[in-house]
Short mmCIF file of N, CA, C and O in Angstrom, two decimals:
data_model
loop_
_atom_site.label_atom_id
_atom_site.label_comp_id
_atom_site.label_asym_id
_atom_site.label_seq_id
_atom_site.Cartn_x
_atom_site.Cartn_y
_atom_site.Cartn_z
N MET A 1 -123.41 5.60 155.27
CA MET A 1 -122.82 4.96 154.12
C MET A 1 -122.76 5.89 152.91
O MET A 1 -121.85 5.82 152.12
N PHE A 2 -123.79 6.76 152.78
CA PHE A 2 -123.82 7.73 151.68
C PHE A 2 -124.01 9.12 152.26
O PHE A 2 -125.08 9.72 152.15
N PRO A 3 -122.97 9.64 152.92
CA PRO A 3 -123.12 10.89 153.65
C PRO A 3 -123.40 12.10 152.77
O PRO A 3 -123.89 13.12 153.27
N ASP A 4 -123.11 12.00 151.48
CA ASP A 4 -123.33 13.16 150.61
C ASP A 4 -124.69 13.13 149.92
O ASP A 4 -124.99 14.02 149.12
N GLY A 5 -125.49 12.12 150.22
CA GLY A 5 -126.86 12.14 149.72
C GLY A 5 -127.19 11.05 148.72
O GLY A 5 -126.42 10.12 148.49
N GLN A 6 -128.38 11.23 148.14
CA GLN A 6 -128.92 10.28 147.19
C GLN A 6 -129.59 11.05 146.06
O GLN A 6 -130.14 12.13 146.29
N LEU A 7 -129.55 10.46 144.88
CA LEU A 7 -130.27 11.00 143.74
C LEU A 7 -131.15 9.90 143.18
O LEU A 7 -130.73 8.75 143.07
N TYR A 8 -132.38 10.23 142.81
CA TYR A 8 -133.33 9.27 142.27
C TYR A 8 -133.95 9.85 141.01
O TYR A 8 -134.27 11.05 140.97
N VAL A 9 -134.13 9.00 140.01
CA VAL A 9 -134.88 9.42 138.82
C VAL A 9 -135.66 8.22 138.27
O VAL A 9 -135.17 7.10 138.24
N ASN A 10 -136.90 8.48 137.87
CA ASN A 10 -137.70 7.50 137.15
C ASN A 10 -137.46 7.77 135.67
O ASN A 10 -137.90 8.79 135.14
N LEU A 11 -136.77 6.86 135.02
CA LEU A 11 -136.43 7.04 133.60
C LEU A 11 -137.59 6.73 132.66
O LEU A 11 -137.49 6.95 131.46
N ARG A 12 -138.69 6.22 133.21
CA ARG A 12 -139.91 5.95 132.44
C ARG A 12 -139.63 5.09 131.21
O ARG A 12 -140.27 5.24 130.17
N GLY A 13 -138.71 4.15 131.33
CA GLY A 13 -138.32 3.33 130.19
C GLY A 13 -139.42 2.50 129.60
O GLY A 13 -139.41 2.20 128.41
N TYR A 14 -140.40 2.11 130.40
CA TYR A 14 -141.48 1.26 129.91
C TYR A 14 -142.85 1.87 130.17
O TYR A 14 -143.86 1.20 130.06
N ASP A 15 -142.88 3.13 130.52
CA ASP A 15 -144.15 3.80 130.75
C ASP A 15 -144.80 4.14 129.41
O ASP A 15 -144.11 4.25 128.39
N PRO A 16 -146.11 4.35 129.42
CA PRO A 16 -146.77 4.74 128.17
C PRO A 16 -146.31 6.11 127.67
O PRO A 16 -146.39 6.40 126.48
N GLN A 17 -145.82 6.94 128.58
CA GLN A 17 -145.29 8.25 128.19
C GLN A 17 -143.94 8.05 127.48
O GLN A 17 -143.38 6.97 127.49
N GLN A 18 -143.43 9.09 126.93
CA GLN A 18 -142.10 9.07 126.33
C GLN A 18 -141.07 8.83 127.43
O GLN A 18 -141.13 9.44 128.49
N PRO A 19 -140.10 7.91 127.21
CA PRO A 19 -139.04 7.74 128.22
C PRO A 19 -138.32 9.07 128.48
O PRO A 19 -138.22 9.92 127.60
N LEU A 20 -137.82 9.22 129.69
CA LEU A 20 -137.06 10.41 130.05
C LEU A 20 -135.72 10.36 129.33
O LEU A 20 -135.02 9.35 129.37
N SER A 21 -135.35 11.43 128.69
CA SER A 21 -134.07 11.46 127.98
C SER A 21 -132.92 11.59 128.97
O SER A 21 -133.09 12.17 130.05
N PRO A 22 -131.75 11.06 128.62
CA PRO A 22 -130.58 11.24 129.50
C PRO A 22 -130.29 12.72 129.76
O PRO A 22 -129.93 13.09 130.88
N GLY A 23 -130.49 13.56 128.77
CA GLY A 23 -130.23 14.99 128.95
C GLY A 23 -131.13 15.61 130.00
O GLY A 23 -130.68 16.41 130.83
N ASP A 24 -132.42 15.24 129.98
CA ASP A 24 -133.35 15.77 130.98
C ASP A 24 -133.03 15.21 132.37
O ASP A 24 -133.11 15.92 133.36
N ALA A 25 -132.67 13.93 132.44
CA ALA A 25 -132.29 13.33 133.73
C ALA A 25 -131.05 14.03 134.29
O ALA A 25 -130.99 14.35 135.48
N LEU A 26 -130.07 14.29 133.44
CA LEU A 26 -128.86 14.97 133.88
C LEU A 26 -129.16 16.38 134.36
O LEU A 26 -128.62 16.83 135.37
N ALA A 27 -130.03 17.09 133.66
CA ALA A 27 -130.39 18.45 134.09
C ALA A 27 -131.02 18.42 135.48
O ALA A 27 -130.69 19.24 136.34
N GLY A 28 -131.90 17.45 135.72
CA GLY A 28 -132.52 17.32 137.04
C GLY A 28 -131.49 17.01 138.12
O GLY A 28 -131.54 17.57 139.21
N PHE A 29 -130.58 16.10 137.81
CA PHE A 29 -129.53 15.76 138.78
C PHE A 29 -128.65 16.97 139.07
O PHE A 29 -128.30 17.24 140.21
N LEU A 30 -128.27 17.69 138.03
CA LEU A 30 -127.40 18.85 138.22
C LEU A 30 -128.08 19.91 139.09
O LEU A 30 -127.45 20.48 139.99
N MET A 31 -129.37 20.13 138.87
CA MET A 31 -130.09 21.09 139.71
C MET A 31 -130.15 20.59 141.15
O MET A 31 -129.97 21.38 142.08
N ALA A 32 -130.36 19.27 141.33
CA ALA A 32 -130.39 18.71 142.68
C ALA A 32 -129.03 18.83 143.37
O ALA A 32 -128.95 18.93 144.60
N LEU A 33 -127.97 18.86 142.58
CA LEU A 33 -126.62 18.99 143.13
C LEU A 33 -126.22 20.46 143.34
O LEU A 33 -125.10 20.75 143.76
N GLY A 34 -127.15 21.37 143.06
CA GLY A 34 -126.91 22.79 143.33
C GLY A 34 -126.42 23.61 142.16
O GLY A 34 -126.09 24.79 142.33
N VAL A 35 -126.40 23.04 140.97
CA VAL A 35 -125.99 23.81 139.79
C VAL A 35 -127.18 24.66 139.34
O VAL A 35 -128.30 24.15 139.20
N ARG A 36 -126.95 25.94 139.14
CA ARG A 36 -128.02 26.84 138.70
C ARG A 36 -128.38 26.56 137.25
O ARG A 36 -127.54 26.15 136.45
N GLY A 37 -129.64 26.77 136.92
CA GLY A 37 -130.16 26.47 135.59
C GLY A 37 -129.36 27.04 134.44
O GLY A 37 -129.09 26.35 133.46
N HIS A 38 -128.95 28.30 134.57
CA HIS A 38 -128.21 28.92 133.46
C HIS A 38 -126.78 28.39 133.34
O HIS A 38 -126.11 28.66 132.35
N ASP A 39 -126.31 27.65 134.34
CA ASP A 39 -124.97 27.05 134.28
C ASP A 39 -124.98 25.62 133.74
O ASP A 39 -123.92 25.01 133.58
N ILE A 40 -126.16 25.09 133.45
CA ILE A 40 -126.27 23.72 132.93
C ILE A 40 -126.07 23.75 131.42
O ILE A 40 -126.79 24.47 130.71
N PRO A 41 -125.09 23.00 130.92
CA PRO A 41 -124.86 22.98 129.46
C PRO A 41 -126.10 22.50 128.71
O PRO A 41 -126.93 21.75 129.24
N LEU A 42 -126.21 22.89 127.45
CA LEU A 42 -127.35 22.53 126.64
C LEU A 42 -127.24 21.12 126.06
O LEU A 42 -128.25 20.47 125.83
N ASP A 43 -126.02 20.65 125.83
CA ASP A 43 -125.84 19.35 125.19
C ASP A 43 -125.62 18.25 126.24
O ASP A 43 -125.16 18.50 127.35
N VAL A 44 -125.95 17.03 125.86
CA VAL A 44 -125.86 15.88 126.77
C VAL A 44 -124.42 15.65 127.21
O VAL A 44 -124.17 15.40 128.40
N ASP A 45 -123.47 15.74 126.30
CA ASP A 45 -122.07 15.50 126.66
C ASP A 45 -121.58 16.53 127.69
O ASP A 45 -120.88 16.17 128.64
N GLY A 46 -121.95 17.77 127.50
CA GLY A 46 -121.57 18.81 128.46
C GLY A 46 -122.21 18.60 129.81
O GLY A 46 -121.58 18.77 130.86
N ARG A 47 -123.48 18.20 129.81
CA ARG A 47 -124.17 17.91 131.06
C ARG A 47 -123.53 16.73 131.77
O ARG A 47 -123.33 16.75 132.98
N ALA A 48 -123.20 15.68 131.01
CA ALA A 48 -122.60 14.48 131.62
C ALA A 48 -121.24 14.82 132.22
O ALA A 48 -120.90 14.35 133.32
N ALA A 49 -120.46 15.64 131.54
CA ALA A 49 -119.14 16.02 132.05
C ALA A 49 -119.27 16.83 133.34
O ALA A 49 -118.55 16.58 134.32
N LEU A 50 -120.19 17.78 133.37
CA LEU A 50 -120.39 18.59 134.58
C LEU A 50 -120.92 17.73 135.72
O LEU A 50 -120.50 17.87 136.87
N TYR A 51 -121.82 16.80 135.41
CA TYR A 51 -122.37 15.87 136.39
C TYR A 51 -121.25 15.05 137.02
O TYR A 51 -121.18 14.91 138.24
N ARG A 52 -120.37 14.52 136.22
CA ARG A 52 -119.25 13.73 136.74
C ARG A 52 -118.32 14.58 137.59
O ARG A 52 -117.80 14.12 138.61
N THR A 53 -118.12 15.81 137.20
CA THR A 53 -117.30 16.72 137.99
C THR A 53 -117.96 16.98 139.34
O THR A 53 -117.29 16.96 140.38
N GLU A 54 -119.26 17.22 139.33
CA GLU A 54 -119.99 17.49 140.58
C GLU A 54 -119.97 16.29 141.51
O GLU A 54 -119.96 16.45 142.73
N LEU A 55 -119.99 15.08 140.95
CA LEU A 55 -120.00 13.87 141.79
C LEU A 55 -118.61 13.45 142.26
O LEU A 55 -118.50 12.66 143.19
N SER A 56 -117.58 13.95 141.64
CA SER A 56 -116.22 13.54 141.96
C SER A 56 -115.93 13.73 143.45
O SER A 56 -116.08 14.81 144.01
N GLY A 57 -115.55 12.63 144.09
CA GLY A 57 -115.22 12.67 145.51
C GLY A 57 -116.41 12.58 146.45
O GLY A 57 -116.24 12.41 147.65
N ARG A 58 -117.62 12.70 145.93
CA ARG A 58 -118.81 12.57 146.79
C ARG A 58 -119.16 11.10 146.97
O ARG A 58 -118.96 10.30 146.07
N ARG A 59 -119.69 10.79 148.13
CA ARG A 59 -120.18 9.43 148.41
C ARG A 59 -121.70 9.49 148.39
O ARG A 59 -122.32 9.95 149.34
N MET A 60 -122.26 9.03 147.25
CA MET A 60 -123.70 9.14 147.04
C MET A 60 -124.27 7.84 146.50
O MET A 60 -123.57 7.04 145.88
N LEU A 61 -125.57 7.68 146.72
CA LEU A 61 -126.34 6.59 146.14
C LEU A 61 -127.15 7.17 144.99
O LEU A 61 -127.84 8.18 145.16
N LEU A 62 -127.05 6.55 143.82
CA LEU A 62 -127.79 6.99 142.65
C LEU A 62 -128.75 5.87 142.26
O LEU A 62 -128.30 4.75 141.98
N LEU A 63 -130.04 6.16 142.21
CA LEU A 63 -131.03 5.17 141.82
C LEU A 63 -131.63 5.58 140.49
O LEU A 63 -132.31 6.59 140.38
N LEU A 64 -131.33 4.78 139.47
CA LEU A 64 -131.84 5.00 138.12
C LEU A 64 -132.95 3.97 137.90
O LEU A 64 -132.67 2.82 137.56
N ASP A 65 -134.17 4.37 138.10
CA ASP A 65 -135.30 3.46 138.13
C ASP A 65 -135.97 3.37 136.76
O ASP A 65 -136.10 4.36 136.05
N ASN A 66 -136.41 2.15 136.41
CA ASN A 66 -137.22 1.91 135.22
C ASN A 66 -136.48 2.28 133.93
O ASN A 66 -137.03 2.96 133.07
N ALA A 67 -135.26 1.83 133.81
CA ALA A 67 -134.46 2.12 132.62
C ALA A 67 -134.94 1.29 131.43
O ALA A 67 -135.24 0.11 131.58
N GLY A 68 -134.99 1.90 130.27
CA GLY A 68 -135.42 1.21 129.08
C GLY A 68 -134.29 0.60 128.28
O GLY A 68 -134.49 -0.36 127.55
N SER A 69 -133.09 1.15 128.42
CA SER A 69 -131.95 0.66 127.64
C SER A 69 -130.64 1.08 128.28
O SER A 69 -130.60 2.01 129.09
N ALA A 70 -129.58 0.41 127.88
CA ALA A 70 -128.25 0.78 128.36
C ALA A 70 -127.88 2.18 127.87
O ALA A 70 -127.22 2.94 128.59
N GLU A 71 -128.32 2.54 126.68
CA GLU A 71 -128.01 3.87 126.12
C GLU A 71 -128.64 4.98 126.95
O GLU A 71 -128.09 6.07 127.06
N GLN A 72 -129.78 4.70 127.56
CA GLN A 72 -130.43 5.69 128.41
C GLN A 72 -129.67 5.87 129.72
O GLN A 72 -129.64 6.96 130.29
N VAL A 73 -128.97 4.81 130.17
CA VAL A 73 -128.28 4.82 131.45
C VAL A 73 -126.85 5.35 131.36
O VAL A 73 -126.38 6.04 132.27
N ARG A 74 -126.14 5.01 130.29
CA ARG A 74 -124.70 5.32 130.21
C ARG A 74 -124.32 6.76 130.58
O ARG A 74 -123.39 6.96 131.36
N PRO A 75 -125.00 7.78 130.05
CA PRO A 75 -124.60 9.15 130.42
C PRO A 75 -124.81 9.47 131.89
O PRO A 75 -124.27 10.46 132.39
N LEU A 76 -125.59 8.64 132.60
CA LEU A 76 -125.91 8.90 134.00
C LEU A 76 -124.96 8.20 134.97
O LEU A 76 -125.08 8.36 136.18
N LEU A 77 -124.02 7.43 134.43
CA LEU A 77 -123.05 6.75 135.29
C LEU A 77 -122.02 7.78 135.77
O LEU A 77 -121.52 8.57 134.98
N PRO A 78 -121.69 7.77 137.05
CA PRO A 78 -120.88 8.85 137.62
C PRO A 78 -119.39 8.83 137.30
O PRO A 78 -118.74 9.86 137.40
N GLY A 79 -118.85 7.68 136.96
CA GLY A 79 -117.42 7.63 136.65
C GLY A 79 -116.53 7.78 137.87
O GLY A 79 -115.35 8.11 137.73
N THR A 80 -117.06 7.59 139.05
CA THR A 80 -116.27 7.68 140.27
C THR A 80 -116.62 6.49 141.15
O THR A 80 -117.80 6.14 141.27
N PRO A 81 -115.64 5.85 141.76
CA PRO A 81 -115.92 4.69 142.61
C PRO A 81 -116.57 5.04 143.95
O PRO A 81 -116.95 4.15 144.70
N THR A 82 -116.71 6.32 144.25
CA THR A 82 -117.28 6.71 145.53
C THR A 82 -118.81 6.74 145.51
O THR A 82 -119.43 6.96 146.54
N CYS A 83 -119.40 6.54 144.33
CA CYS A 83 -120.86 6.52 144.21
C CYS A 83 -121.31 5.11 143.87
O CYS A 83 -120.67 4.41 143.08
N LEU A 84 -122.44 4.71 144.46
CA LEU A 84 -123.05 3.43 144.15
C LEU A 84 -124.26 3.70 143.27
O LEU A 84 -125.08 4.57 143.59
N VAL A 85 -124.35 2.98 142.16
CA VAL A 85 -125.47 3.15 141.24
C VAL A 85 -126.32 1.88 141.25
O VAL A 85 -125.79 0.78 141.09
N VAL A 86 -127.62 2.04 141.44
CA VAL A 86 -128.57 0.95 141.33
C VAL A 86 -129.48 1.28 140.16
O VAL A 86 -130.08 2.36 140.12
N VAL A 87 -129.55 0.36 139.21
CA VAL A 87 -130.39 0.54 138.03
C VAL A 87 -131.46 -0.54 138.05
O VAL A 87 -131.14 -1.72 138.20
N THR A 88 -132.72 -0.13 137.91
CA THR A 88 -133.79 -1.11 137.78
C THR A 88 -134.31 -1.08 136.35
O THR A 88 -134.38 -0.01 135.74
N SER A 89 -134.64 -2.27 135.84
CA SER A 89 -135.14 -2.36 134.47
C SER A 89 -135.84 -3.69 134.28
O SER A 89 -135.55 -4.67 134.98
N ARG A 90 -136.71 -3.73 133.31
CA ARG A 90 -137.33 -4.99 132.90
C ARG A 90 -136.43 -5.72 131.92
O ARG A 90 -136.66 -6.88 131.61
N ASP A 91 -135.44 -5.05 131.41
CA ASP A 91 -134.48 -5.61 130.45
C ASP A 91 -133.22 -6.01 131.20
O ASP A 91 -132.93 -5.50 132.28
N SER A 92 -132.42 -6.88 130.60
CA SER A 92 -131.19 -7.33 131.27
C SER A 92 -130.07 -6.31 131.17
O SER A 92 -129.10 -6.38 131.91
N LEU A 93 -130.17 -5.34 130.27
CA LEU A 93 -129.15 -4.30 130.08
C LEU A 93 -127.75 -4.91 129.97
O LEU A 93 -126.81 -4.47 130.63
N ALA A 94 -127.63 -5.91 129.12
CA ALA A 94 -126.38 -6.66 128.97
C ALA A 94 -125.20 -5.75 128.63
O ALA A 94 -124.08 -6.02 129.04
N GLY A 95 -125.44 -4.66 127.92
CA GLY A 95 -124.36 -3.74 127.57
C GLY A 95 -123.70 -3.12 128.79
O GLY A 95 -122.50 -2.85 128.78
N LEU A 96 -124.46 -2.90 129.85
CA LEU A 96 -123.86 -2.35 131.07
C LEU A 96 -122.99 -3.38 131.77
O LEU A 96 -121.97 -3.05 132.35
N VAL A 97 -123.39 -4.63 131.67
CA VAL A 97 -122.61 -5.71 132.28
C VAL A 97 -121.31 -5.88 131.52
O VAL A 97 -120.22 -5.93 132.10
N ALA A 98 -121.40 -5.94 130.20
CA ALA A 98 -120.22 -6.21 129.35
C ALA A 98 -119.23 -5.06 129.36
O ALA A 98 -118.03 -5.27 129.48
N VAL A 99 -119.71 -3.84 129.25
CA VAL A 99 -118.81 -2.68 129.07
C VAL A 99 -118.45 -2.00 130.38
O VAL A 99 -117.33 -1.55 130.56
N HIS A 100 -119.40 -1.94 131.31
CA HIS A 100 -119.19 -1.15 132.53
C HIS A 100 -119.02 -1.99 133.79
O HIS A 100 -118.92 -1.45 134.88
N GLY A 101 -119.03 -3.31 133.65
CA GLY A 101 -118.81 -4.18 134.81
C GLY A 101 -119.95 -4.21 135.80
O GLY A 101 -119.76 -4.54 136.97
N ALA A 102 -121.16 -3.90 135.33
CA ALA A 102 -122.31 -3.95 136.23
C ALA A 102 -122.57 -5.39 136.65
O ALA A 102 -122.22 -6.33 135.95
N ARG A 103 -123.16 -5.54 137.82
CA ARG A 103 -123.56 -6.86 138.30
C ARG A 103 -125.08 -6.95 138.24
O ARG A 103 -125.76 -6.08 138.76
N ARG A 104 -125.56 -7.99 137.61
CA ARG A 104 -127.00 -8.16 137.43
C ARG A 104 -127.57 -9.00 138.57
O ARG A 104 -126.98 -10.00 138.98
N LEU A 105 -128.73 -8.60 139.05
CA LEU A 105 -129.46 -9.34 140.06
C LEU A 105 -130.88 -9.52 139.53
O LEU A 105 -131.62 -8.55 139.41
N ASN A 106 -131.22 -10.74 139.16
CA ASN A 106 -132.56 -11.02 138.64
C ASN A 106 -133.51 -11.29 139.81
O ASN A 106 -133.19 -12.07 140.70
N LEU A 107 -134.66 -10.65 139.78
CA LEU A 107 -135.66 -10.84 140.81
C LEU A 107 -136.87 -11.53 140.21
O LEU A 107 -137.27 -11.24 139.09
N ASP A 108 -137.45 -12.44 140.96
CA ASP A 108 -138.65 -13.13 140.52
C ASP A 108 -139.87 -12.35 140.99
O ASP A 108 -139.77 -11.40 141.76
N LEU A 109 -141.04 -12.77 140.52
CA LEU A 109 -142.28 -12.16 140.97
C LEU A 109 -142.50 -12.47 142.45
O LEU A 109 -142.09 -13.52 142.94
N LEU A 110 -143.17 -11.55 143.12
CA LEU A 110 -143.55 -11.81 144.51
C LEU A 110 -144.64 -12.87 144.53
O LEU A 110 -145.50 -12.91 143.64
N PRO A 111 -144.65 -13.72 145.55
CA PRO A 111 -145.79 -14.63 145.72
C PRO A 111 -147.07 -13.80 145.85
O PRO A 111 -147.05 -12.67 146.36
N THR A 112 -148.19 -14.35 145.43
CA THR A 112 -149.45 -13.61 145.39
C THR A 112 -149.80 -12.98 146.73
O THR A 112 -150.19 -11.82 146.79
N ALA A 113 -149.66 -13.74 147.81
CA ALA A 113 -150.01 -13.20 149.13
C ALA A 113 -149.12 -12.01 149.49
O ALA A 113 -149.59 -11.01 150.03
N ASP A 114 -147.83 -12.10 149.18
CA ASP A 114 -146.91 -10.99 149.48
C ASP A 114 -147.22 -9.77 148.60
O ASP A 114 -147.15 -8.63 149.06
N ALA A 115 -147.55 -10.02 147.33
CA ALA A 115 -147.89 -8.92 146.43
C ALA A 115 -149.15 -8.21 146.92
O ALA A 115 -149.21 -6.98 146.94
N ALA A 116 -150.15 -8.97 147.34
CA ALA A 116 -151.38 -8.37 147.86
C ALA A 116 -151.11 -7.57 149.13
O ALA A 116 -151.63 -6.47 149.31
N ALA A 117 -150.27 -8.11 150.02
CA ALA A 117 -149.93 -7.40 151.26
C ALA A 117 -149.20 -6.09 150.95
O ALA A 117 -149.46 -5.06 151.58
N LEU A 118 -148.30 -6.12 149.98
CA LEU A 118 -147.58 -4.90 149.60
C LEU A 118 -148.55 -3.86 149.03
O LEU A 118 -148.48 -2.69 149.40
N LEU A 119 -149.46 -4.30 148.17
CA LEU A 119 -150.45 -3.37 147.64
C LEU A 119 -151.32 -2.78 148.74
O LEU A 119 -151.60 -1.58 148.74
N ARG A 120 -151.75 -3.61 149.67
CA ARG A 120 -152.56 -3.11 150.80
C ARG A 120 -151.79 -2.05 151.59
O ARG A 120 -152.34 -1.04 152.01
N GLN A 121 -150.49 -2.30 151.78
CA GLN A 121 -149.67 -1.34 152.54
C GLN A 121 -149.54 -0.03 151.76
O GLN A 121 -149.55 1.05 152.34
N LEU A 122 -149.44 -0.13 150.43
CA LEU A 122 -149.23 1.07 149.62
C LEU A 122 -150.51 1.85 149.35
O LEU A 122 -150.50 3.08 149.38
N ILE A 123 -151.61 1.13 149.05
CA ILE A 123 -152.82 1.85 148.63
C ILE A 123 -154.05 1.54 149.49
O ILE A 123 -155.15 1.96 149.18
N GLY A 124 -153.86 0.79 150.56
CA GLY A 124 -154.96 0.54 151.50
C GLY A 124 -156.06 -0.33 150.93
O GLY A 124 -155.82 -1.26 150.15
N GLY A 125 -157.30 0.00 151.31
CA GLY A 125 -158.46 -0.80 150.95
C GLY A 125 -158.71 -0.90 149.45
O GLY A 125 -159.40 -1.81 148.99
N ARG A 126 -158.20 0.05 148.68
CA ARG A 126 -158.39 -0.03 147.22
C ARG A 126 -157.81 -1.32 146.66
O ARG A 126 -158.29 -1.84 145.68
N ALA A 127 -156.77 -1.86 147.30
CA ALA A 127 -156.17 -3.11 146.82
C ALA A 127 -157.18 -4.24 146.88
O ALA A 127 -157.27 -5.05 145.96
N ASP A 128 -157.97 -4.29 147.95
CA ASP A 128 -158.97 -5.34 148.07
C ASP A 128 -160.10 -5.14 147.07
O ASP A 128 -160.62 -6.10 146.51
N ALA A 129 -160.46 -3.89 146.83
CA ALA A 129 -161.54 -3.60 145.88
C ALA A 129 -161.14 -4.01 144.47
O ALA A 129 -161.95 -4.55 143.72
N VAL A 130 -159.89 -3.80 144.11
CA VAL A 130 -159.42 -4.16 142.78
C VAL A 130 -159.27 -5.66 142.66
O VAL A 130 -159.58 -6.25 141.63
N ALA A 131 -158.82 -6.32 143.72
CA ALA A 131 -158.56 -7.76 143.67
C ALA A 131 -159.83 -8.59 143.75
O ALA A 131 -159.86 -9.72 143.31
N ALA A 132 -160.90 -8.04 144.33
CA ALA A 132 -162.13 -8.81 144.51
C ALA A 132 -162.81 -9.00 143.16
O ALA A 132 -162.99 -8.05 142.41
N PRO A 133 -163.18 -10.24 142.84
CA PRO A 133 -163.87 -10.47 141.57
C PRO A 133 -165.26 -9.85 141.64
O PRO A 133 -165.93 -9.89 142.65
N SER A 134 -165.63 -9.25 140.53
CA SER A 134 -166.95 -8.63 140.51
C SER A 134 -167.96 -9.68 140.07
O SER A 134 -167.69 -10.50 139.20
N THR A 135 -169.12 -9.63 140.70
CA THR A 135 -170.16 -10.57 140.30
C THR A 135 -171.13 -9.85 139.38
O THR A 135 -171.51 -8.70 139.64
N PRO A 136 -171.50 -10.52 138.30
CA PRO A 136 -172.41 -9.86 137.37
C PRO A 136 -173.78 -9.66 138.01
O PRO A 136 -174.19 -10.46 138.86
N PRO A 137 -174.46 -8.61 137.63
CA PRO A 137 -175.79 -8.38 138.21
C PRO A 137 -176.74 -9.50 137.81
O PRO A 137 -176.63 -10.05 136.72
N ALA A 138 -177.64 -9.83 138.71
CA ALA A 138 -178.62 -10.88 138.42
C ALA A 138 -179.57 -10.41 137.34
O ALA A 138 -179.99 -9.24 137.31
N SER A 139 -179.89 -11.32 136.43
CA SER A 139 -180.82 -10.94 135.35
C SER A 139 -182.25 -11.18 135.84
O SER A 139 -182.53 -12.10 136.59
N SER A 140 -183.12 -10.34 135.40
CA SER A 140 -184.52 -10.50 135.78
C SER A 140 -185.26 -11.10 134.60
O SER A 140 -185.47 -10.45 133.58
N SER A 141 -185.64 -12.35 134.73
CA SER A 141 -186.36 -13.01 133.65
C SER A 141 -187.75 -13.33 134.07
O SER A 141 -188.13 -13.71 135.08
#
């Protein structure tokens, strides 16, 4: 379905660290697409234009994870119908829906048992250690 590959970036939109700038995300994508470092433009508009040129005609999946705002995402949109973009965010990103025709899919929380099973699969026994209530030490009176 995506014979030309996939690109993934964590935009860190809600992380305690500084969110990833669109310019830095574009530089990473351009390098992943085979553009040499010295050929990457310094400005965001130049990077976005080269990125769109590189994606033109390619059939790729682009995953823009943990977006903080529509402004963070807009420069990363490929501008070609041959690429599918999936954006994850805690925000509704209404601007992408209104201006770019994005389709929103709201997801609910996982049921507790499913969330615990997923954590166990991802981090093993540590999930049980974190989930188990700690009992206070007995006092000696």
